[in-house]
Tab-separated table of C-alpha atoms and ligand atoms in Angstrom:
chain	number	residue	atom	x	y	z
A	2	UNK	CA	-27.192	17.596	8.881
A	3	UNK	CA	-29.653	18.572	6.234
A	4	UNK	CA	-30.618	16.899	2.960
A	5	UNK	CA	-32.140	18.388	-0.098
A	6	UNK	CA	-34.226	15.887	-1.855
A	7	UNK	CA	-34.614	15.721	-5.600
A	8	UNK	CA	-38.138	16.942	-6.883
A	9	UNK	CA	-38.674	13.419	-8.487
A	10	UNK	CA	-37.929	11.635	-5.199
A	11	UNK	CA	-40.568	8.843	-4.755
A	12	UNK	CA	-42.290	8.367	-1.527
A	13	UNK	CA	-41.235	4.752	-1.082
A	14	UNK	CA	-37.589	5.762	-1.486
A	15	UNK	CA	-37.968	8.415	0.971
A	16	UNK	CA	-39.498	6.146	3.522
A	17	UNK	CA	-36.809	3.520	3.045
A	18	UNK	CA	-34.315	6.506	3.637
A	19	UNK	CA	-36.107	7.649	6.814
A	20	UNK	CA	-36.199	3.944	8.137
A	21	UNK	CA	-32.479	3.263	7.382
A	22	UNK	CA	-31.606	6.638	9.159
A	23	UNK	CA	-33.598	5.551	12.224
A	24	UNK	CA	-31.739	2.380	12.499
A	25	UNK	CA	-28.580	4.746	12.797
A	26	UNK	CA	-30.235	6.478	15.853
A	27	UNK	CA	-31.124	9.556	13.654
A	28	UNK	CA	-34.680	10.953	13.339
A	29	UNK	CA	-35.782	12.929	10.325
A	30	UNK	CA	-38.039	16.059	9.912
A	31	UNK	CA	-39.275	16.587	6.418
A	32	UNK	CA	-40.182	20.313	5.057
A	33	UNK	CA	-42.182	19.667	1.821
A	34	UNK	CA	-42.278	22.616	-0.414
A	35	UNK	CA	-43.700	23.129	-3.936
A	36	UNK	CA	-40.381	22.473	-5.615
A	37	UNK	CA	-38.420	20.453	-3.265
A	38	UNK	CA	-38.208	18.634	-0.044
A	39	UNK	CA	-35.836	19.377	2.662
A	40	UNK	CA	-34.892	16.782	5.242
A	41	UNK	CA	-33.432	17.652	8.705
A	42	UNK	CA	-31.467	15.064	10.443
A	43	UNK	CA	-31.741	15.094	14.287
A	44	UNK	CA	-29.415	13.223	16.607
A	45	UNK	CA	-25.811	12.159	16.488
A	46	UNK	CA	-24.883	12.282	12.789
A	47	UNK	CA	-21.094	11.724	13.443
A	48	UNK	CA	-21.544	8.118	12.074
A	49	UNK	CA	-23.486	9.010	8.965
A	50	UNK	CA	-21.626	8.599	5.689
A	51	UNK	CA	-22.072	12.027	3.902
A	52	UNK	CA	-20.774	10.554	0.698
A	53	UNK	CA	-23.172	7.741	0.722
A	54	UNK	CA	-26.316	10.080	1.196
A	55	UNK	CA	-24.899	12.286	-1.489
A	56	UNK	CA	-24.787	9.283	-3.860
A	57	UNK	CA	-28.538	8.220	-3.388
A	58	UNK	CA	-30.744	8.911	-6.518
A	59	UNK	CA	-33.277	10.901	-4.444
A	60	UNK	CA	-30.663	13.172	-2.705
A	61	UNK	CA	-29.718	16.252	-4.358
A	62	UNK	CA	-27.228	17.716	-1.829
A	63	UNK	CA	-26.175	17.228	1.709
A	64	UNK	CA	-24.986	19.830	4.211
A	65	UNK	CA	-23.294	19.134	7.705
A	66	UNK	CA	-24.546	21.677	10.317
A	67	UNK	CA	-22.673	20.473	13.275
A	68	UNK	CA	-18.771	19.786	12.877
A	69	UNK	CA	-17.846	16.059	12.991
A	70	UNK	CA	-15.665	16.681	16.133
A	71	UNK	CA	-17.353	16.841	19.519
A	72	UNK	CA	-14.403	16.620	22.173
A	73	UNK	CA	-12.159	19.135	20.484
A	74	UNK	CA	-15.047	21.523	19.800
A	75	UNK	CA	-15.123	24.734	21.638
A	76	UNK	CA	-18.963	24.804	21.342
A	77	UNK	CA	-19.127	22.104	23.902
A	78	UNK	CA	-16.050	23.235	26.037
A	79	UNK	CA	-15.915	26.949	25.849
A	80	UNK	CA	-12.946	27.486	28.144
A	81	UNK	CA	-9.432	27.143	26.909
A	82	UNK	CA	-7.764	23.850	27.715
A	83	UNK	CA	-4.495	24.234	29.731
A	84	UNK	CA	-2.150	21.414	29.044
A	85	UNK	CA	0.135	20.997	31.999
A	86	UNK	CA	3.637	19.598	31.663
A	87	UNK	CA	5.698	19.434	34.761
A	88	UNK	CA	6.014	23.187	35.926
A	89	UNK	CA	5.147	24.396	32.512
A	90	UNK	CA	1.737	24.821	30.932
A	91	UNK	CA	0.379	25.582	27.437
A	92	UNK	CA	-2.979	27.425	26.697
A	93	UNK	CA	-5.157	29.732	28.665
A	94	UNK	CA	-3.361	32.991	27.830
A	95	UNK	CA	0.441	32.357	28.436
A	96	UNK	CA	3.123	32.075	25.915
A	97	UNK	CA	5.233	28.824	26.137
A	98	UNK	CA	8.306	28.223	23.996
A	99	UNK	CA	9.449	24.723	23.194
A	100	UNK	CA	12.962	24.817	21.801
A	101	UNK	CA	15.975	22.631	21.037
A	102	UNK	CA	17.684	20.777	18.181
A	103	UNK	CA	15.868	18.946	15.331
A	104	UNK	CA	17.668	15.796	16.235
A	105	UNK	CA	19.485	14.903	19.409
A	106	UNK	CA	23.165	14.285	18.340
A	107	UNK	CA	25.399	13.888	21.219
A	108	UNK	CA	25.241	14.297	25.180
A	109	UNK	CA	27.278	17.521	24.829
A	110	UNK	CA	25.094	18.896	22.135
A	111	UNK	CA	21.691	18.405	23.653
A	112	UNK	CA	22.835	19.398	27.198
A	113	UNK	CA	24.519	22.599	25.966
A	114	UNK	CA	21.510	23.565	23.773
A	115	UNK	CA	19.001	22.625	26.710
A	116	UNK	CA	20.993	24.987	29.034
A	117	UNK	CA	21.202	27.863	26.631
A	118	UNK	CA	17.364	27.686	25.768
A	119	UNK	CA	16.412	27.440	29.500
A	120	UNK	CA	18.429	30.268	30.235
A	121	UNK	CA	16.723	32.305	27.489
A	122	UNK	CA	13.169	31.435	29.019
A	123	UNK	CA	12.293	28.236	27.180
A	124	UNK	CA	9.720	26.219	28.940
A	125	UNK	CA	10.481	22.894	27.438
A	126	UNK	CA	13.172	21.113	25.391
A	127	UNK	CA	12.566	19.563	22.033
A	128	UNK	CA	14.745	16.842	20.375
A	129	UNK	CA	14.234	14.163	17.687
A	130	UNK	CA	15.342	10.722	18.333
A	131	UNK	CA	13.302	9.125	15.415
A	132	UNK	CA	13.481	11.246	12.379
A	133	UNK	CA	11.191	11.178	9.453
A	134	UNK	CA	13.437	11.780	6.549
A	135	UNK	CA	12.597	11.997	2.900
A	136	UNK	CA	15.728	10.099	1.960
A	137	UNK	CA	16.635	6.721	3.503
A	138	UNK	CA	20.324	7.810	3.200
A	139	UNK	CA	19.880	10.784	5.414
A	140	UNK	CA	20.489	10.766	9.287
A	141	UNK	CA	17.540	8.774	10.854
A	142	UNK	CA	18.190	10.005	14.347
A	143	UNK	CA	19.896	8.084	17.235
A	144	UNK	CA	16.617	6.303	18.058
A	145	UNK	CA	16.624	4.681	21.694
A	146	UNK	CA	20.055	6.318	22.401
A	147	UNK	CA	18.618	9.703	21.321
A	148	UNK	CA	15.836	9.286	23.937
A	149	UNK	CA	18.424	8.511	26.583
A	150	UNK	CA	20.502	11.589	25.790
A	151	UNK	CA	17.392	13.805	25.746
A	152	UNK	CA	16.402	12.451	29.114
A	153	UNK	CA	20.026	13.293	30.354
A	154	UNK	CA	19.376	16.907	29.319
A	155	UNK	CA	16.021	16.841	31.125
A	156	UNK	CA	17.888	15.648	34.295
A	157	UNK	CA	20.530	18.378	33.854
A	158	UNK	CA	18.242	21.241	33.255
A	159	UNK	CA	14.760	20.238	34.761
A	160	UNK	CA	13.168	21.014	31.540
A	161	UNK	CA	10.403	18.791	30.382
A	162	UNK	CA	11.217	17.342	26.836
A	163	UNK	CA	9.256	16.729	23.788
A	164	UNK	CA	10.187	14.275	21.148
A	165	UNK	CA	8.521	12.502	17.933
A	166	UNK	CA	7.076	9.210	17.897
A	167	UNK	CA	6.878	7.633	14.492
A	168	UNK	CA	5.523	4.049	15.242
A	169	UNK	CA	3.431	2.336	18.071
A	170	UNK	CA	6.406	0.002	18.595
A	171	UNK	CA	8.501	2.949	19.763
A	172	UNK	CA	6.150	4.042	22.519
A	173	UNK	CA	7.737	2.066	25.453
A	174	UNK	CA	10.824	4.138	24.974
A	175	UNK	CA	8.720	7.376	25.712
A	176	UNK	CA	7.991	6.367	29.266
A	177	UNK	CA	9.821	9.529	30.592
A	178	UNK	CA	9.269	11.769	27.523
A	179	UNK	CA	6.789	14.591	28.732
A	180	UNK	CA	5.218	15.286	25.480
A	181	UNK	CA	4.945	13.034	22.585
A	182	UNK	CA	5.099	14.628	19.218
A	183	UNK	CA	3.013	13.415	16.287
A	184	UNK	CA	4.793	14.745	13.262
A	185	UNK	CA	3.266	16.090	10.158
A	186	UNK	CA	3.812	13.028	8.129
A	187	UNK	CA	1.938	10.995	10.811
A	188	UNK	CA	-0.931	13.297	11.540
A	189	UNK	CA	-3.325	10.749	9.929
A	190	UNK	CA	-1.607	7.533	11.411
A	191	UNK	CA	-4.889	6.557	12.899
A	192	UNK	CA	-3.711	3.465	14.701
A	193	UNK	CA	-0.950	5.651	16.326
A	194	UNK	CA	-3.463	8.291	17.282
A	195	UNK	CA	-5.742	5.710	18.892
A	196	UNK	CA	-2.949	4.349	20.933
A	197	UNK	CA	-2.081	7.818	22.141
A	198	UNK	CA	-5.686	8.070	23.302
A	199	UNK	CA	-5.018	5.328	25.849
A	200	UNK	CA	-2.414	7.328	27.521
A	201	UNK	CA	-2.774	10.453	29.760
A	202	UNK	CA	0.460	12.045	28.690
A	203	UNK	CA	0.297	15.193	26.485
A	204	UNK	CA	0.401	14.708	22.731
A	205	UNK	CA	1.580	17.412	20.317
A	206	UNK	CA	-0.106	16.957	16.795
A	207	UNK	CA	1.468	18.835	13.901
A	208	UNK	CA	-0.630	19.695	10.860
A	209	UNK	CA	-0.067	17.510	7.873
A	210	UNK	CA	1.749	18.816	4.770
A	211	UNK	CA	-1.487	18.897	2.894
A	212	UNK	CA	-4.232	18.622	5.662
A	213	UNK	CA	-7.111	20.978	6.414
A	214	UNK	CA	-7.818	22.274	9.764
A	215	UNK	CA	-10.857	20.232	9.949
A	216	UNK	CA	-8.838	17.192	9.419
A	217	UNK	CA	-6.331	18.372	11.839
A	218	UNK	CA	-9.089	18.629	14.494
A	219	UNK	CA	-10.228	15.139	13.589
A	220	UNK	CA	-6.890	13.790	14.471
A	221	UNK	CA	-7.146	15.498	17.802
A	222	UNK	CA	-10.594	13.935	18.083
A	223	UNK	CA	-9.092	10.388	17.652
A	224	UNK	CA	-6.742	10.888	20.672
A	225	UNK	CA	-9.615	12.487	22.632
A	226	UNK	CA	-12.059	9.955	21.876
A	227	UNK	CA	-9.694	7.297	23.494
A	228	UNK	CA	-9.947	9.494	26.716
A	229	UNK	CA	-6.652	11.597	26.475
A	230	UNK	CA	-7.629	15.318	26.613
A	231	UNK	CA	-4.163	16.627	26.733
A	232	UNK	CA	-3.677	17.724	23.195
A	233	UNK	CA	-1.524	20.577	21.770
A	234	UNK	CA	-2.119	21.639	18.154
A	235	UNK	CA	0.607	22.807	15.892
A	236	UNK	CA	0.699	24.813	12.695
A	237	UNK	CA	3.936	24.086	10.950
A	238	UNK	CA	3.316	25.289	7.243
A	239	UNK	CA	1.578	23.703	4.515
A	240	UNK	CA	2.745	22.720	1.050
A	241	UNK	CA	1.850	25.333	-1.598
A	242	UNK	CA	2.994	26.415	-5.128
A	243	UNK	CA	5.542	28.751	-3.477
A	244	UNK	CA	8.996	27.545	-3.433
A	245	UNK	CA	11.044	30.385	-1.807
A	246	UNK	CA	10.086	29.063	1.692
A	247	UNK	CA	10.220	25.247	2.824
A	248	UNK	CA	6.477	25.348	3.433
A	249	UNK	CA	3.901	28.219	3.697
A	250	UNK	CA	3.101	29.295	7.148
A	251	UNK	CA	-0.709	29.448	7.503
A	252	UNK	CA	-0.879	32.020	10.248
A	253	UNK	CA	-4.615	32.349	9.825
A	254	UNK	CA	-4.794	28.810	11.311
A	255	UNK	CA	-4.115	30.373	14.682
A	256	UNK	CA	-7.309	32.461	15.064
A	257	UNK	CA	-9.543	29.963	13.084
A	258	UNK	CA	-8.371	27.143	15.456
A	259	UNK	CA	-8.795	29.220	18.548
A	260	UNK	CA	-12.394	29.757	17.406
A	261	UNK	CA	-13.239	26.266	16.720
A	262	UNK	CA	-11.253	24.529	19.514
A	263	UNK	CA	-10.509	24.915	23.196
A	264	UNK	CA	-7.057	23.034	22.580
A	265	UNK	CA	-3.899	25.111	22.730
A	266	UNK	CA	-2.423	26.033	19.301
A	267	UNK	CA	1.291	26.621	18.921
A	268	UNK	CA	3.227	27.550	15.728
A	269	UNK	CA	6.544	26.034	14.232
A	270	UNK	CA	8.337	28.776	12.376
A	271	UNK	CA	11.267	26.546	11.690
A	272	UNK	CA	9.814	23.926	9.613
A	273	UNK	CA	7.463	26.697	8.024
A	274	UNK	CA	10.325	28.589	6.606
A	275	UNK	CA	13.423	26.390	6.418
A	276	UNK	CA	15.543	29.413	6.782
A	277	UNK	CA	16.810	30.649	10.188
A	278	UNK	CA	16.991	34.157	9.466
A	279	UNK	CA	13.177	34.064	8.510
A	280	UNK	CA	12.247	32.588	11.698
A	281	UNK	CA	12.149	35.517	14.073
A	282	UNK	CA	9.782	37.457	11.884
A	283	UNK	CA	7.324	34.586	11.697
A	284	UNK	CA	7.809	33.771	15.574
A	285	UNK	CA	6.874	37.343	16.373
A	286	UNK	CA	3.923	37.200	13.920
A	287	UNK	CA	2.744	33.930	15.709
A	288	UNK	CA	2.709	35.750	19.031
A	289	UNK	CA	0.940	38.751	17.593
A	290	UNK	CA	-1.808	36.478	15.886
A	291	UNK	CA	-2.648	34.849	19.283
A	292	UNK	CA	-0.720	31.652	19.405
A	293	UNK	CA	-0.292	29.935	22.702
A	294	UNK	CA	3.350	29.250	21.986
A	295	UNK	CA	5.994	28.203	19.560
A	296	UNK	CA	8.231	25.172	18.861
A	297	UNK	CA	11.445	26.387	17.279
A	298	UNK	CA	14.743	24.729	16.300
A	299	UNK	CA	17.948	25.823	18.055
A	300	UNK	CA	21.468	24.487	17.485
A	301	UNK	CA	24.836	25.396	19.137
A	302	UNK	CA	26.473	24.678	15.584
A	303	UNK	CA	23.926	24.881	12.910
A	304	UNK	CA	26.450	24.439	10.207
A	305	UNK	CA	27.407	21.115	11.341
A	306	UNK	CA	23.898	19.916	12.468
A	307	UNK	CA	23.001	16.510	11.224
A	308	UNK	CA	19.444	17.495	10.385
A	309	UNK	CA	17.811	21.122	9.536
A	310	UNK	CA	20.788	23.122	10.219
A	311	UNK	CA	19.663	25.702	7.818
A	312	UNK	CA	16.529	26.588	9.786
A	313	UNK	CA	18.105	26.302	13.344
A	314	UNK	CA	18.623	29.363	15.318
A	315	UNK	CA	21.980	29.886	17.449
A	316	UNK	CA	21.276	30.299	21.154
A	317	UNK	CA	22.277	33.930	20.660
A	318	UNK	CA	19.446	34.436	18.073
A	319	UNK	CA	17.029	32.513	20.142
A	320	UNK	CA	17.691	34.482	23.240
A	321	UNK	CA	17.031	37.851	21.369
A	322	UNK	CA	13.923	36.404	19.863
A	323	UNK	CA	12.573	35.161	23.353
A	324	UNK	CA	13.114	38.627	24.648
A	325	UNK	CA	11.149	40.359	21.867
A	326	UNK	CA	8.352	37.747	22.066
A	327	UNK	CA	7.512	38.672	25.494
A	328	UNK	CA	6.613	42.112	24.487
A	329	UNK	CA	4.656	41.005	21.337
A	330	UNK	CA	2.735	38.422	23.263
A	331	UNK	CA	1.730	41.141	25.743
A	332	UNK	CA	0.049	43.398	22.949
A	333	UNK	CA	-0.942	40.452	20.523
A	334	UNK	CA	-4.347	39.090	19.574
A	335	UNK	CA	-4.620	37.342	22.944
A	336	UNK	CA	-4.885	40.704	24.801
A	337	UNK	CA	-8.202	42.022	23.151
B	29	PEP	C1	10.290	18.013	13.577
B	29	PEP	O1	9.643	18.786	14.328
B	29	PEP	O2	11.507	17.848	13.660
B	29	PEP	C2	9.521	17.621	12.278
B	29	PEP	C3	10.023	16.540	11.638
B	29	PEP	O3	8.582	18.387	12.002
B	29	PEP	P1	7.330	18.174	11.020
B	29	PEP	O4	6.582	16.827	11.334
B	29	PEP	O5	6.522	19.331	11.180
B	29	PEP	O6	7.902	18.052	9.488
B	30	MN	MN1	13.468	19.618	11.945
């Protein structure tokens, strides 16, 4: 971190600042110029409050040189992290597809979809049991029963399963769920993130509707700081002024995140577009731009789905897409 001090900064105030920083474990080196003094902060500045420094009378500006995330930072961990889930893995050069319904509805529904996506090459099955809905009158998910049905589909097909947790109190139900999803609306539920840091189970963190990539990485850092290194990041579209699509898929997040972090990055084209017929194009784009995989919604009867039918692919659409994805991944950004 570097501070630029105001030219009127008095020596006593500067000494006081240096002493205070020292109590925080940070050394200082000042470069005194004719016009201004620049002060370099040396040591772990992750606990230093930048806004507080900025507010001091003697400080003109503050600049962070190092990113505030350490465990998630590629600088300190150059090799890709590969998250292993049963026989599947995400990261390190492959392309893993997680597919399934937005919500688990019935045993017949989730088992049929699981079989279909497995046949088409999906590595994991998704299915929501706890649904974060904008309206309290909308279908809220089957909750505990939904998890049970999802686990039946896991038993039937052998596919590892991914499901969203909305609250710490629900975690005991997730014992046999292979990947715990933190949804966009919970990306900054810090108490939940800390709790997930105590587990060793893989955690899929979706980018919040209005969160920066740095904030997403700080959420991953919360889980990693607790000791859980098994994190998968997901770009699922952000809110912009555009209304034609449900969200705006920020595909540039993929190369940016791949540079900044060693964690695997997947894309959710379903919540990004909100419209099934646009999902294949963005899925192929995600593979081309270097994503480590996808999480995509598939329903055997989208018209009657209890949640997100409009954006759900039919098993036939998914099967065609999976085939084309293999070719694109082979020539995409991961290959050069
Ligand atoms: C979901 O995956 O079903 C979901 C609710 O996604 P998001 O949190 O990205 O809106
Ligand atoms: Mn959904």
